[in-house]
Amino acid sequence: MNRISELFGSMSFNDEVMREKLPKEIYKSLHKTIEEGTDLDITVANVVANAMKDWAIEKGATHYTHWFQPMTGITAEKHDSFLTPSGNGKVIMEFSGKELIKGEPDASSFPSGGLRSTFEARGYTTWDPTSYAFIKDDSLCIPTVFCSYGGQVLDKKTPLLRSMERVNEQTLRILKLFGMNDVTHVSSTVGAEQEYFLIDRDVYNKRKDLMLTGRTMFGTKPPKCQELDDHYFGAIKPRVMAFMKELNEELWKVGIYAKTEHNEAAPAQHELAPVFTTTNIATDQNQLTMEIMKRVAIRHNMICLLHEKPFGCVNGSGKHNNWSLSTNTGVNLFNPGKNPADNKLFLLFLCAVIKAVDEHQDLLRISVASAGNDHRLGADEAPPAIVSIYLGEQLTDVLASIEHDTDYTEAKAQRMSTGVHVLADFRKDTSDRNRTSPFAFTGNKFEFRMLGSTLSIAEPNIVLNTIAADVFSEFADRLEKAQDFEHELKALLKETIRDHKRIIFNGNNYSQDWVELAEKRGLLNLKTTADAAPHYTDEKNVALFERQRIFTSSELESRRDIMLEHYNNVYHIEIETMLEMVHRDILPAVFTYSADLAQMIEAKQAIGMEDAAGKGVLTKVNKLTDELYRNTAVLEDVNAVFNSIANPMERANYCRDHAISAMDATRKAVDRLEDLVDAKIWPYPSYSDLLFSVDS
Ligand code: ADP
Ligand code: MG
């Protein structure tokens, strides 16, 4: 434990370090900025910059970088040296407040969705003092937001910070109504559980598809997949253990407390859960976690796969976004307490979230949409593309009793006798966590489970905070005007439950029955990114984001287009990769095998031997080869059309309607050939080779 406490945060310029290294006044002033969002004074910034630099140099850093999150979804950094020429041929180590606060990356190639023309291409970066600076690879990394000169948002952090501010403002209004005047700040908190695969690096290096696209474009199902469930929570292999140990230490150093790690459902799949923190720090930490995971894996000659669906036959990887609201006095606002039926404050926040999720199903779906995640949502392994809330029976009964003015025990008894619950396979235990729900209330927080494993958690949390803040503000408006607060509150809860209970579903989200029932309830089912993206700029959503001052309508349009372009680019690369693999590796291997067979058959015939088996296999191989050739030709044609479409929305629609099925057909033929062709000739490691590559 001693070693851990020594390591923990040793590379993070955290509160403790700031308190120690900064003069009292400066520390206080910085704290005010962090807590109240006041502007940072340049004199304060100068002192902080100097202390940060001295601390970083002491830790061996030579460079600093403004670490930011452009709309690519990954982090970007530009390194500058602390060294400044001092005039006499010598150098001194310098870092000023100006350099801390503001950076100017030449960032014209980051996607901006048309927001910046090249003449004003230089966005600028500003220090985000609410997230701690840290040292990585001898560089002091300064968490930063990224904007254009016109003030347009070009990154994921700026809107996230704005959305946190809105939640704070609106939650405080509600708390005031409940007499909680001691609370001065409310933060949205997040703990992001991260799934990933580990495979051996040598095997990975033989798979072009994994290297170019992050997923296998081909691969027949191995004899053993995840049927036995022997991996889930099973014993961790020594090599993986060594990786996890080092990963933990690296994470601890930068102040990320990774709490649990266990094997997931699929072979070679694992999960990491950090201790929760404020949303923006959690976002930075999750980005950093993914980056460190990949780096540590390489040191162990493994590759960490963060793609949502690296393998066809086993579960893909997701991310669970545990979200809650917590006051500076330490109260979790989603804590139901012992008696939720009497906890009006809790019920109000709960109902607000129910309304927010119901009214903005589209935005939650959009916030997790990507080409990779489309493979998971609705595929019997991850929640469906339909957004619904799991509350558990107890809370559902509490809400029913409010709606119908009955008492809680009565409502419960009624449900038991009439069996109102639609699907009978739900367990009676109220504490049971329904793993199939996309948005589950899990005791004192909501767990949003639709996120893909590579996704930045910024986007879903921008949406969560914004939609929550919007409903809180509506509720506050109404309750502030009320003559009789208790009466109005009761009416508000009742109405909200009546109007939005359709979003509550405690049953099995994976079942076909639910798809049909959800449709009857009028819930959205936006199956693919192409279906979801256009809703980003629906009138309702533009109004919401403008009302909450998160995005302007042109910023929303740009984000929609970036999303679509990314989707199209992913498919473009995947199709090109497939075509190259088929033409240059797979067909040649199949031809070799066919020639070998033909030669053998001929040789046998020459000495008067019939070869039924050889002929049988050759016939099958030949038929499949023809099929593969035809399907690949179709894919080539489709690709040509796909590449000729300029409009990103039309292109995405074409992809959904034509490209994906052509890709599937090509893959099917290849996978059936892999089942038949000599393993020694097949050009790529098999799924067994990949999934069981880390076996010691
Ligand atoms: P489980 O029983 O599902 O493992 P945990 O309490 O361990 O639940 O939490 C799972 C994840 O949820 C962790 O990453 C944890 O940090 C996070 N979490 C717990 N409480 C909160 C909260 N109040 N706000 C945000 N995230 C939370
Ligand atoms: Mg979870």
XYZ file of C-alpha atoms and ligand atoms in Angstrom:
724
model
C 0.000 0.000 0.000
C 2.883 2.282 0.819
C 4.293 1.983 -2.648
C 0.925 2.753 -4.171
C 0.462 5.905 -2.130
C 3.945 6.969 -3.161
C 3.213 6.318 -6.818
C -0.307 7.650 -6.824
C -0.523 11.024 -8.455
C 3.263 11.390 -8.512
C 3.057 12.617 -12.105
C -0.044 14.756 -11.640
C -0.013 18.458 -10.791
C -2.974 17.896 -8.538
C -4.563 19.814 -5.733
C -2.119 18.553 -3.155
C 0.882 19.594 -5.243
C -0.655 22.976 -5.991
C -1.315 23.601 -2.343
C 2.283 22.759 -1.567
C 3.948 24.618 -4.436
C 1.842 27.750 -4.780
C 1.768 30.830 -2.527
C -1.439 30.834 -0.488
C -3.044 33.774 -2.319
C -2.341 32.266 -5.711
C -3.654 28.879 -4.675
C -6.843 30.486 -3.375
C -7.323 32.507 -6.513
C -6.756 29.488 -8.734
C -9.236 27.514 -6.676
C -11.822 30.208 -7.164
C -11.281 29.927 -10.906
C -11.632 26.169 -10.795
C -14.734 26.150 -8.626
C -16.565 29.181 -9.864
C -15.351 29.364 -13.422
C -13.991 32.900 -12.988
C -11.390 34.167 -15.447
C -7.791 33.419 -14.701
C -5.681 36.471 -13.970
C -2.402 36.640 -15.928
C -0.356 37.349 -12.795
C -1.805 34.211 -11.220
C -1.121 32.277 -14.416
C 2.525 33.419 -14.377
C 3.085 32.107 -10.888
C 1.252 28.855 -11.612
C 3.207 28.375 -14.847
C 6.485 28.827 -13.063
C 5.583 26.416 -10.271
C 4.310 23.906 -12.805
C 7.517 24.163 -14.797
C 9.762 23.730 -11.732
C 7.725 20.730 -10.614
C 7.812 19.201 -14.112
C 11.564 19.688 -14.530
C 12.131 18.157 -11.116
C 10.240 15.120 -12.423
C 12.445 14.974 -15.497
C 10.223 16.743 -18.036
C 11.902 18.732 -20.791
C 8.909 19.718 -22.879
C 5.394 20.920 -22.438
C 2.376 20.323 -24.567
C -1.137 21.649 -24.782
C -3.084 18.423 -24.684
C -6.469 18.785 -26.368
C -9.335 16.823 -27.823
C -10.247 17.836 -31.359
C -13.261 16.323 -33.039
C -11.268 13.347 -34.287
C -12.190 11.741 -30.977
C -8.587 11.185 -29.980
C -6.213 13.504 -28.201
C -3.772 15.797 -29.916
C -0.606 17.362 -28.655
C 2.105 19.664 -29.869
C 5.375 19.597 -27.993
C 7.389 22.687 -27.168
C 10.605 22.801 -25.230
C 10.977 24.715 -21.974
C 14.372 25.828 -23.266
C 14.757 29.473 -24.194
C 18.048 30.959 -25.501
C 19.387 33.327 -22.866
C 21.468 35.464 -25.222
C 24.961 34.326 -24.283
C 24.840 31.067 -26.156
C 23.249 29.402 -23.159
C 19.714 28.332 -22.534
C 17.370 28.756 -19.621
C 14.260 26.809 -18.757
C 11.254 29.076 -19.112
C 7.527 28.813 -19.109
C 5.300 31.845 -18.764
C 1.681 32.326 -17.803
C 0.987 33.358 -21.368
C 2.355 30.080 -22.650
C 0.357 28.208 -20.033
C -2.905 29.897 -20.864
C -2.702 30.122 -24.587
C -1.224 28.020 -27.335
C -1.551 28.238 -31.094
C -1.273 24.896 -32.753
C -1.058 24.937 -36.498
C -4.112 22.802 -36.527
C -5.610 23.359 -39.927
C -5.991 19.665 -40.609
C -8.251 18.843 -37.713
C -11.821 18.270 -38.824
C -13.955 21.342 -38.364
C -16.922 20.406 -40.524
C -16.561 23.551 -42.589
C -16.399 25.878 -39.574
C -12.980 27.233 -40.456
C -11.828 28.285 -43.840
C -8.109 27.893 -44.370
C -7.312 31.592 -44.063
C -8.391 31.481 -40.442
C -7.228 27.946 -39.956
C -5.275 28.584 -36.805
C -7.422 27.650 -33.883
C -6.138 28.499 -30.450
C -5.891 26.494 -27.288
C -6.636 27.641 -23.735
C -5.648 25.942 -20.502
C -8.505 24.187 -18.712
C -7.545 24.705 -15.074
C -10.331 22.378 -13.919
C -8.375 19.333 -15.065
C -4.924 18.582 -13.637
C -1.773 18.831 -15.724
C 0.311 15.657 -15.801
C 3.624 14.313 -17.056
C 3.746 11.752 -19.821
C 6.912 10.699 -21.645
C 9.005 13.559 -20.269
C 6.389 16.093 -21.316
C 4.244 18.261 -19.129
C 0.750 17.817 -20.583
C -1.611 20.705 -20.054
C -5.302 19.872 -20.484
C -6.590 22.376 -22.956
C -9.656 23.503 -24.865
C -9.494 24.268 -28.568
C -11.451 27.039 -30.319
C -11.360 28.981 -33.548
C -10.593 32.687 -33.567
C -14.264 33.335 -34.178
C -14.927 31.543 -30.884
C -16.482 28.552 -32.614
C -16.137 25.271 -30.830
C -13.624 22.950 -32.459
C -13.204 20.363 -29.754
C -14.983 18.129 -27.280
C -13.923 19.809 -24.068
C -15.412 23.276 -24.552
C -19.012 22.090 -24.896
C -18.472 19.586 -22.093
C -17.365 22.324 -19.716
C -20.306 24.462 -20.811
C -22.745 21.626 -20.206
C -21.338 21.073 -16.716
C -21.841 24.746 -16.012
C -25.493 24.536 -17.104
C -26.125 21.516 -14.894
C -24.568 23.359 -12.005
C -26.711 26.480 -12.496
C -29.994 24.662 -12.928
C -29.442 22.103 -10.176
C -28.649 24.896 -7.725
C -32.004 26.517 -8.507
C -33.792 23.308 -7.572
C -31.740 22.753 -4.438
C -32.618 26.258 -3.300
C -36.294 25.396 -3.550
C -35.626 22.548 -1.157
C -33.818 24.865 1.221
C -30.383 23.430 0.559
C -28.728 26.827 0.661
C -25.405 25.500 1.876
C -24.687 23.997 -1.547
C -22.690 26.350 -3.763
C -21.644 23.995 -6.534
C -22.927 20.844 -8.192
C -20.787 18.648 -10.417
C -21.791 15.928 -12.774
C -19.642 12.917 -11.979
C -18.622 10.032 -14.197
C -16.907 6.686 -13.884
C -16.248 5.129 -17.292
C -15.764 1.373 -17.323
C -13.588 0.417 -20.253
C -13.568 -2.876 -22.175
C -10.691 -3.979 -24.378
C -9.044 -6.965 -26.051
C -5.430 -8.052 -25.692
C -3.773 -10.098 -28.412
C -0.229 -11.087 -29.151
C 1.657 -8.522 -31.201
C 3.305 -11.030 -33.554
C -0.063 -12.460 -34.544
C -1.496 -8.969 -34.901
C 1.311 -7.974 -37.253
C 0.187 -10.671 -39.661
C -3.321 -9.252 -39.937
C -3.496 -6.364 -42.386
C -7.144 -5.746 -41.482
C -6.436 -5.319 -37.776
C -3.545 -3.021 -38.541
C -5.442 -0.844 -41.015
C -8.971 -0.860 -39.625
C -8.726 -2.057 -36.026
C -11.016 -4.995 -36.741
C -10.907 -8.277 -38.621
C -12.655 -7.958 -41.969
C -12.561 -11.752 -42.387
C -12.307 -14.760 -40.130
C -14.303 -17.927 -39.816
C -15.773 -18.859 -36.473
C -13.350 -21.036 -34.519
C -14.487 -24.320 -32.962
C -14.440 -22.603 -29.600
C -15.641 -19.064 -29.107
C -17.248 -17.843 -25.916
C -19.794 -20.649 -25.551
C -18.266 -22.053 -22.427
C -18.264 -18.755 -20.556
C -15.027 -19.965 -19.045
C -13.288 -16.654 -19.558
C -15.794 -14.379 -17.835
C -14.390 -13.484 -14.421
C -12.032 -16.448 -14.875
C -8.434 -16.634 -13.707
C -6.283 -13.985 -15.336
C -3.329 -15.285 -17.369
C 0.151 -14.408 -16.050
C 1.055 -12.325 -19.090
C -2.153 -10.334 -18.799
C -1.587 -10.028 -15.058
C 1.840 -8.505 -15.671
C 0.274 -6.070 -18.126
C -2.458 -5.098 -15.665
C 0.037 -4.546 -12.886
C 2.105 -2.192 -14.990
C -0.987 -0.504 -16.387
C -2.258 0.170 -12.876
C 1.038 1.717 -11.884
C 1.177 3.927 -14.953
C -2.386 5.060 -14.344
C -1.759 5.692 -10.655
C 1.191 7.896 -11.505
C -1.003 10.289 -13.451
C -3.618 10.186 -10.723
C -6.074 7.729 -12.254
C -7.303 5.229 -9.734
C -8.230 2.085 -11.624
C -10.183 0.017 -9.197
C -11.056 -3.323 -10.655
C -9.976 -5.402 -13.553
C -11.476 -8.638 -14.627
C -11.931 -10.846 -17.624
C -14.930 -10.080 -19.777
C -17.287 -12.380 -21.669
C -15.176 -12.942 -24.774
C -11.822 -14.710 -24.807
C -8.966 -12.175 -24.617
C -11.389 -9.484 -23.429
C -10.936 -7.521 -20.226
C -12.370 -4.562 -18.357
C -11.063 -1.711 -16.287
C -13.127 0.493 -13.977
C -11.764 3.716 -12.541
C -13.012 5.522 -9.471
C -15.430 8.207 -10.584
C -14.615 11.897 -10.647
C -16.012 15.084 -12.202
C -17.100 14.680 -15.799
C -14.331 16.662 -17.431
C -11.571 14.996 -15.437
C -13.177 11.615 -16.147
C -13.144 12.473 -19.857
C -9.458 13.381 -19.798
C -8.691 10.324 -17.716
C -10.523 7.976 -20.047
C -8.641 9.340 -23.062
C -5.400 8.970 -21.168
C -6.335 5.475 -19.982
C -6.913 4.292 -23.552
C -3.611 5.778 -24.639
C -1.666 4.256 -21.739
C -3.337 0.856 -22.245
C -2.069 0.729 -25.804
C 1.436 1.753 -24.833
C 1.774 -0.631 -21.919
C 0.448 -3.508 -24.050
C 3.245 -2.991 -26.574
C 5.829 -3.243 -23.806
C 4.428 -6.712 -23.158
C 4.503 -7.570 -26.851
C 0.738 -7.378 -26.995
C -1.717 -5.144 -28.792
C -4.632 -3.559 -26.982
C -7.615 -3.477 -29.321
C -10.117 -0.751 -28.540
C -12.309 -1.265 -31.602
C -15.978 -1.917 -30.836
C -16.092 -5.124 -32.820
C -12.669 -6.594 -33.561
C -13.998 -10.137 -34.077
C -17.117 -11.444 -35.749
C -18.078 -14.309 -33.509
C -17.487 -12.897 -30.048
C -18.853 -9.954 -28.113
C -17.546 -6.539 -28.995
C -16.305 -3.947 -26.526
C -18.187 -1.102 -24.967
C -17.854 1.491 -22.324
C -20.238 2.063 -19.441
C -20.723 5.676 -18.543
C -21.785 5.850 -14.882
C -23.246 9.304 -14.356
C -24.494 11.140 -11.314
C -24.715 14.591 -9.731
C -22.941 15.491 -6.601
C -22.891 18.640 -4.450
C -19.852 20.334 -2.984
C -21.270 19.327 0.400
C -20.916 15.685 -0.577
C -24.515 14.778 -1.399
C -25.182 12.423 -4.317
C -28.482 13.726 -5.713
C -29.435 10.322 -7.101
C -29.119 8.595 -3.783
C -32.663 7.329 -3.087
C -31.980 6.875 0.622
C -33.749 4.268 2.689
C -37.178 5.376 1.655
C -37.329 6.589 -1.929
C -41.112 6.949 -1.842
C -40.729 9.805 0.666
C -37.597 11.334 -0.799
C -39.103 14.165 -2.844
C -35.790 15.645 -3.880
C -34.614 12.328 -5.262
C -37.936 11.730 -7.005
C -37.804 15.123 -8.649
C -34.326 14.535 -10.053
C -35.249 11.008 -11.071
C -38.358 12.197 -12.926
C -36.392 14.967 -14.582
C -33.943 12.413 -15.985
C -36.814 10.196 -17.141
C -38.339 13.133 -19.016
C -34.965 14.219 -20.424
C -34.139 10.747 -21.710
C -37.592 10.253 -23.188
C -37.613 13.604 -24.953
C -34.072 13.254 -26.244
C -33.713 9.579 -27.102
C -32.396 10.718 -30.466
C -29.568 12.756 -28.962
C -28.437 9.985 -26.663
C -28.395 7.603 -29.612
C -26.500 10.128 -31.748
C -23.968 10.718 -28.998
C -22.784 7.109 -29.268
C -23.156 6.632 -33.018
C -20.166 5.438 -35.037
C -19.405 2.893 -37.710
C -17.736 0.645 -35.134
C -20.535 0.870 -32.600
C -23.172 0.070 -35.237
C -21.842 -3.491 -35.144
C -22.787 -3.797 -31.477
C -25.993 -1.933 -30.776
C -28.875 -4.305 -31.239
C -26.680 -7.310 -31.919
C -27.646 -9.453 -28.905
C -24.537 -8.566 -26.986
C -25.013 -4.884 -26.341
C -28.108 -2.825 -25.672
C -30.256 -2.233 -28.730
C -30.334 1.035 -30.613
C -33.602 1.747 -28.771
C -33.101 3.977 -25.758
C -35.018 3.030 -22.607
C -34.519 3.292 -18.855
C -34.248 0.453 -16.383
C -35.452 1.466 -12.931
C -35.996 -1.846 -11.220
C -39.337 -2.921 -9.842
C -39.166 -1.066 -6.582
C -38.738 2.363 -8.112
C -41.178 1.570 -10.890
C -43.744 0.777 -8.226
C -42.958 3.961 -6.352
C -43.595 5.951 -9.524
C -46.802 4.041 -10.238
C -48.064 4.887 -6.762
C -47.385 8.580 -7.406
C -49.091 8.502 -10.761
C -52.200 6.785 -9.450
C -52.321 8.413 -6.020
C -52.155 5.070 -4.302
C -49.753 4.191 -1.615
C -46.616 2.437 -2.535
C -47.374 -0.954 -0.990
C -50.757 -0.965 -2.705
C -49.199 -0.327 -6.109
C -46.759 -3.104 -5.525
C -49.458 -5.568 -4.523
C -51.466 -4.621 -7.582
C -48.588 -5.319 -9.910
C -47.920 -8.674 -8.332
C -51.531 -9.759 -8.869
C -52.091 -8.401 -12.357
C -48.590 -9.069 -13.642
C -48.533 -5.789 -15.507
C -44.926 -6.300 -16.393
C -44.807 -7.312 -19.966
C -41.996 -9.763 -20.060
C -41.999 -12.451 -17.486
C -38.316 -13.302 -17.659
C -37.292 -10.402 -15.455
C -36.062 -11.482 -12.048
C -38.064 -10.343 -9.037
C -35.053 -9.177 -7.082
C -35.074 -5.366 -7.065
C -31.344 -5.094 -6.638
C -30.751 -7.215 -9.712
C -29.069 -5.271 -12.427
C -30.551 -5.757 -15.779
C -27.477 -6.053 -17.965
C -29.452 -5.598 -21.166
C -30.665 -2.077 -20.475
C -29.061 0.816 -22.332
C -29.706 3.264 -19.505
C -29.980 1.679 -16.104
C -30.486 3.179 -12.702
C -27.952 1.300 -10.598
C -28.610 2.299 -7.024
C -27.306 5.856 -6.881
C -26.280 6.655 -10.454
C -27.307 6.048 -14.023
C -25.291 3.709 -16.151
C -25.417 4.638 -19.840
C -24.288 1.462 -21.573
C -24.542 2.237 -25.271
C -21.079 3.714 -25.642
C -18.577 1.983 -27.876
C -15.144 1.199 -26.486
C -13.172 3.721 -28.572
C -15.580 6.592 -28.133
C -14.574 9.733 -26.280
C -17.018 9.996 -23.394
C -17.249 13.751 -23.970
C -20.132 13.610 -26.437
C -22.536 11.436 -24.388
C -21.843 13.522 -21.309
C -22.413 16.782 -23.171
C -25.809 15.388 -24.108
C -26.590 14.006 -20.646
C -25.675 17.229 -18.890
C -27.485 19.397 -21.408
C -30.750 17.468 -21.477
C -30.750 17.173 -17.692
C -30.042 20.901 -17.261
C -32.806 21.744 -19.690
C -35.456 19.794 -17.783
C -34.143 21.037 -14.427
C -34.553 24.581 -15.665
C -38.098 23.887 -16.839
C -38.948 22.329 -13.469
C -37.307 25.182 -11.590
C -39.257 27.752 -13.615
C -42.499 26.088 -12.683
C -41.727 25.390 -9.037
C -40.319 28.847 -8.362
C -43.645 30.345 -9.396
C -45.737 27.934 -7.342
C -48.045 29.295 -4.648
C -48.145 25.962 -2.918
C -44.795 24.258 -3.456
C -45.782 20.818 -2.146
C -48.896 20.746 -4.246
C -47.133 21.870 -7.409
C -44.313 19.405 -6.869
C -46.756 16.547 -6.540
C -48.595 17.597 -9.691
C -45.317 17.946 -11.571
C -44.142 14.475 -10.589
C -47.477 12.976 -11.499
C -47.598 14.606 -14.908
C -44.032 13.729 -15.699
C -44.559 10.084 -14.867
C -47.788 9.957 -16.863
C -46.204 11.566 -19.924
C -42.858 9.814 -19.928
C -43.294 6.391 -18.357
C -43.165 4.805 -21.816
C -39.363 5.133 -21.641
C -39.183 2.844 -18.589
C -38.569 -0.788 -19.396
C -37.370 -3.367 -16.903
C -37.468 -6.413 -19.179
C -35.034 -8.043 -21.549
C -33.860 -5.423 -24.023
C -32.314 -8.056 -26.284
C -35.635 -9.693 -27.128
C -37.603 -9.225 -30.333
C -40.721 -8.635 -28.202
C -39.141 -5.466 -26.907
C -38.437 -4.166 -30.400
C -42.116 -4.571 -31.217
C -43.338 -3.185 -27.917
C -41.020 -0.192 -28.187
C -42.439 0.571 -31.576
C -45.961 0.452 -30.147
C -44.843 2.854 -27.432
C -43.549 5.193 -30.114
C -39.903 4.945 -29.077
C -37.222 5.609 -31.640
C -35.142 2.841 -33.149
C -32.335 4.531 -35.052
C -30.470 1.449 -36.165
C -27.380 2.929 -37.787
C -25.261 6.051 -37.682
C -26.708 7.003 -41.050
C -30.205 6.862 -39.520
C -29.235 8.753 -36.386
C -26.989 11.545 -37.677
C -29.569 13.698 -39.497
C -31.529 14.140 -36.261
C -28.617 16.071 -34.792
C -29.939 19.186 -36.478
C -33.667 18.609 -35.926
C -35.441 21.789 -34.888
C -35.972 20.457 -31.360
C -32.264 19.794 -30.936
C -31.030 23.060 -32.372
C -33.458 24.844 -30.047
C -32.229 22.841 -27.056
C -28.519 23.423 -27.651
C -29.010 27.096 -28.415
C -31.250 27.572 -25.373
C -28.608 25.974 -23.173
C -25.812 27.866 -24.965
C -23.838 24.722 -25.814
C -23.789 24.759 -29.632
C -25.015 27.128 -32.298
C -26.896 25.665 -35.222
C -23.846 25.941 -37.494
C -21.729 24.147 -34.881
C -24.314 21.375 -34.796
C -24.278 21.107 -38.562
C -20.514 20.866 -38.536
C -20.578 18.160 -35.875
C -23.157 16.210 -37.841
C -21.013 16.392 -40.966
C -17.840 15.411 -39.130
C -19.692 12.426 -37.746
C -20.887 11.389 -41.198
C -17.511 11.979 -42.800
C -15.874 9.849 -40.168
C -18.421 7.100 -40.756
C -17.842 7.257 -44.514
C -14.065 7.304 -44.136
C -14.126 4.249 -41.913
C -16.122 2.341 -44.510
C -13.935 3.620 -47.302
C -10.808 2.273 -45.594
C -12.526 -0.997 -44.713
C -13.676 -1.643 -48.279
C -10.261 -0.824 -49.731
C -8.646 -3.115 -47.168
C -11.025 -5.946 -48.028
C -10.403 -5.580 -51.739
C -6.671 -5.553 -51.283
C -6.735 -8.606 -49.041
C -8.919 -10.555 -51.451
C -6.918 -9.670 -54.550
C -3.417 -9.838 -53.218
C -3.556 -12.509 -50.539
C -6.745 -14.543 -50.430
C -7.377 -15.300 -54.108
C -3.696 -16.164 -54.721
C -3.763 -18.546 -51.731
C -6.953 -20.166 -52.991
C -5.470 -20.536 -56.481
C -2.401 -22.180 -55.033
C -4.521 -24.594 -53.084
C -6.708 -25.393 -56.109
C -3.633 -25.979 -58.252
C -2.199 -28.307 -55.606
C -5.428 -30.259 -55.516
C -5.675 -30.437 -59.307
C -2.106 -31.624 -59.544
C -2.734 -34.302 -56.956
C -5.887 -35.469 -58.726
C -4.063 -35.600 -62.040
C -1.136 -37.489 -60.527
C -3.463 -40.041 -59.007
C -5.349 -40.422 -62.262
C -2.060 -41.086 -64.071
C -1.554 -44.184 -61.959
C -5.187 -45.215 -62.299
C -6.462 -44.029 -58.916
C -9.806 -42.291 -58.472
C -9.724 -39.328 -56.037
C -13.263 -38.651 -54.878
C -12.196 -36.612 -51.836
C -9.768 -34.441 -53.771
C -12.317 -33.819 -56.490
C -15.030 -33.107 -53.945
C -12.968 -30.503 -52.146
C -11.733 -28.977 -55.390
C -15.291 -28.647 -56.676
C -16.382 -26.900 -53.498
C -13.356 -24.618 -53.479
C -13.893 -23.806 -57.115
C -17.535 -22.940 -56.608
C -16.747 -20.698 -53.643
C -13.878 -19.065 -55.514
C -16.272 -18.134 -58.318
C -18.693 -16.792 -55.763
C -15.958 -14.786 -54.073
C -14.825 -13.398 -57.395
C -18.360 -12.322 -58.311
C -19.057 -10.815 -54.888
C -15.782 -8.939 -54.952
C -16.626 -7.545 -58.373
C -19.919 -6.270 -56.944
C -18.039 -4.718 -54.032
C -15.703 -2.984 -56.473
C -18.642 -1.504 -58.362
C -20.303 -0.424 -55.149
C -17.047 1.136 -54.004
C -16.770 3.147 -57.196
C -20.265 4.580 -56.721
C -19.656 5.152 -52.994
C -16.514 7.146 -53.768
C -18.239 9.236 -56.387
C -20.854 10.651 -54.005
C -19.870 14.016 -52.546
C -22.640 14.777 -50.074
C -21.775 13.113 -46.734
C -25.380 12.252 -45.864
C -26.097 10.713 -49.266
C -22.828 8.862 -49.061
C -23.664 7.443 -45.641
C -27.089 6.367 -46.864
C -25.534 4.627 -49.847
C -23.102 2.917 -47.521
C -25.901 1.670 -45.267
C -28.070 0.489 -48.173
C -25.480 -0.993 -50.529
C -21.900 -1.107 -49.287
C -22.462 -3.003 -46.053
C -24.349 -5.859 -47.712
C -21.718 -6.124 -50.455
C -19.019 -6.302 -47.785
C -20.955 -8.990 -45.917
C -21.310 -11.086 -49.071
C -17.589 -10.886 -49.762
C -16.757 -11.798 -46.218
C -19.106 -14.761 -46.237
C -17.421 -16.292 -49.277
C -13.960 -15.755 -47.797
C -14.909 -17.276 -44.457
C -16.333 -20.380 -46.118
C -13.131 -20.737 -48.104
C -11.082 -20.411 -44.933
C -13.015 -23.424 -43.618
C -11.875 -25.483 -46.611
C -8.406 -24.314 -47.536
C -5.194 -25.823 -46.145
C -4.331 -23.832 -43.004
C -0.681 -23.744 -44.036
C -1.617 -21.898 -47.227
C -4.175 -19.508 -45.702
C -2.483 -16.093 -45.624
C -3.667 -14.901 -42.208
C -3.711 -16.164 -38.629
C -7.104 -17.658 -37.783
C -9.530 -16.491 -35.122
C -8.215 -19.227 -32.811
C -4.685 -17.933 -33.363
C -5.836 -14.422 -32.501
C -8.235 -15.044 -29.645
C -6.040 -17.508 -27.851
C -2.752 -15.826 -28.700
C -2.137 -14.703 -25.135
C -2.456 -18.057 -23.496
C 0.217 -18.204 -20.884
P -20.672 -2.079 -9.761
O -21.289 -2.764 -8.604
O -21.547 -2.017 -10.981
O -19.266 -2.504 -10.068
P -19.479 0.300 -8.748
O -19.948 1.049 -7.571
O -18.228 -0.475 -8.603
O -20.652 -0.557 -9.303
O -19.308 1.349 -9.933
C -19.035 1.048 -11.256
C -18.513 2.318 -11.838
O -19.382 3.378 -11.505
C -17.137 2.721 -11.306
O -16.344 3.208 -12.364
C -17.477 3.789 -10.322
O -16.431 4.718 -10.161
C -18.673 4.457 -10.961
N -19.488 5.209 -9.993
C -19.849 4.835 -8.750
N -20.539 5.834 -8.143
C -20.618 6.861 -9.029
C -21.174 8.175 -9.005
N -21.807 8.647 -7.938
N -21.025 8.938 -10.107
C -20.399 8.481 -11.192
N -19.865 7.264 -11.270
C -19.958 6.455 -10.210
Mg -20.982 -1.527 -15.717
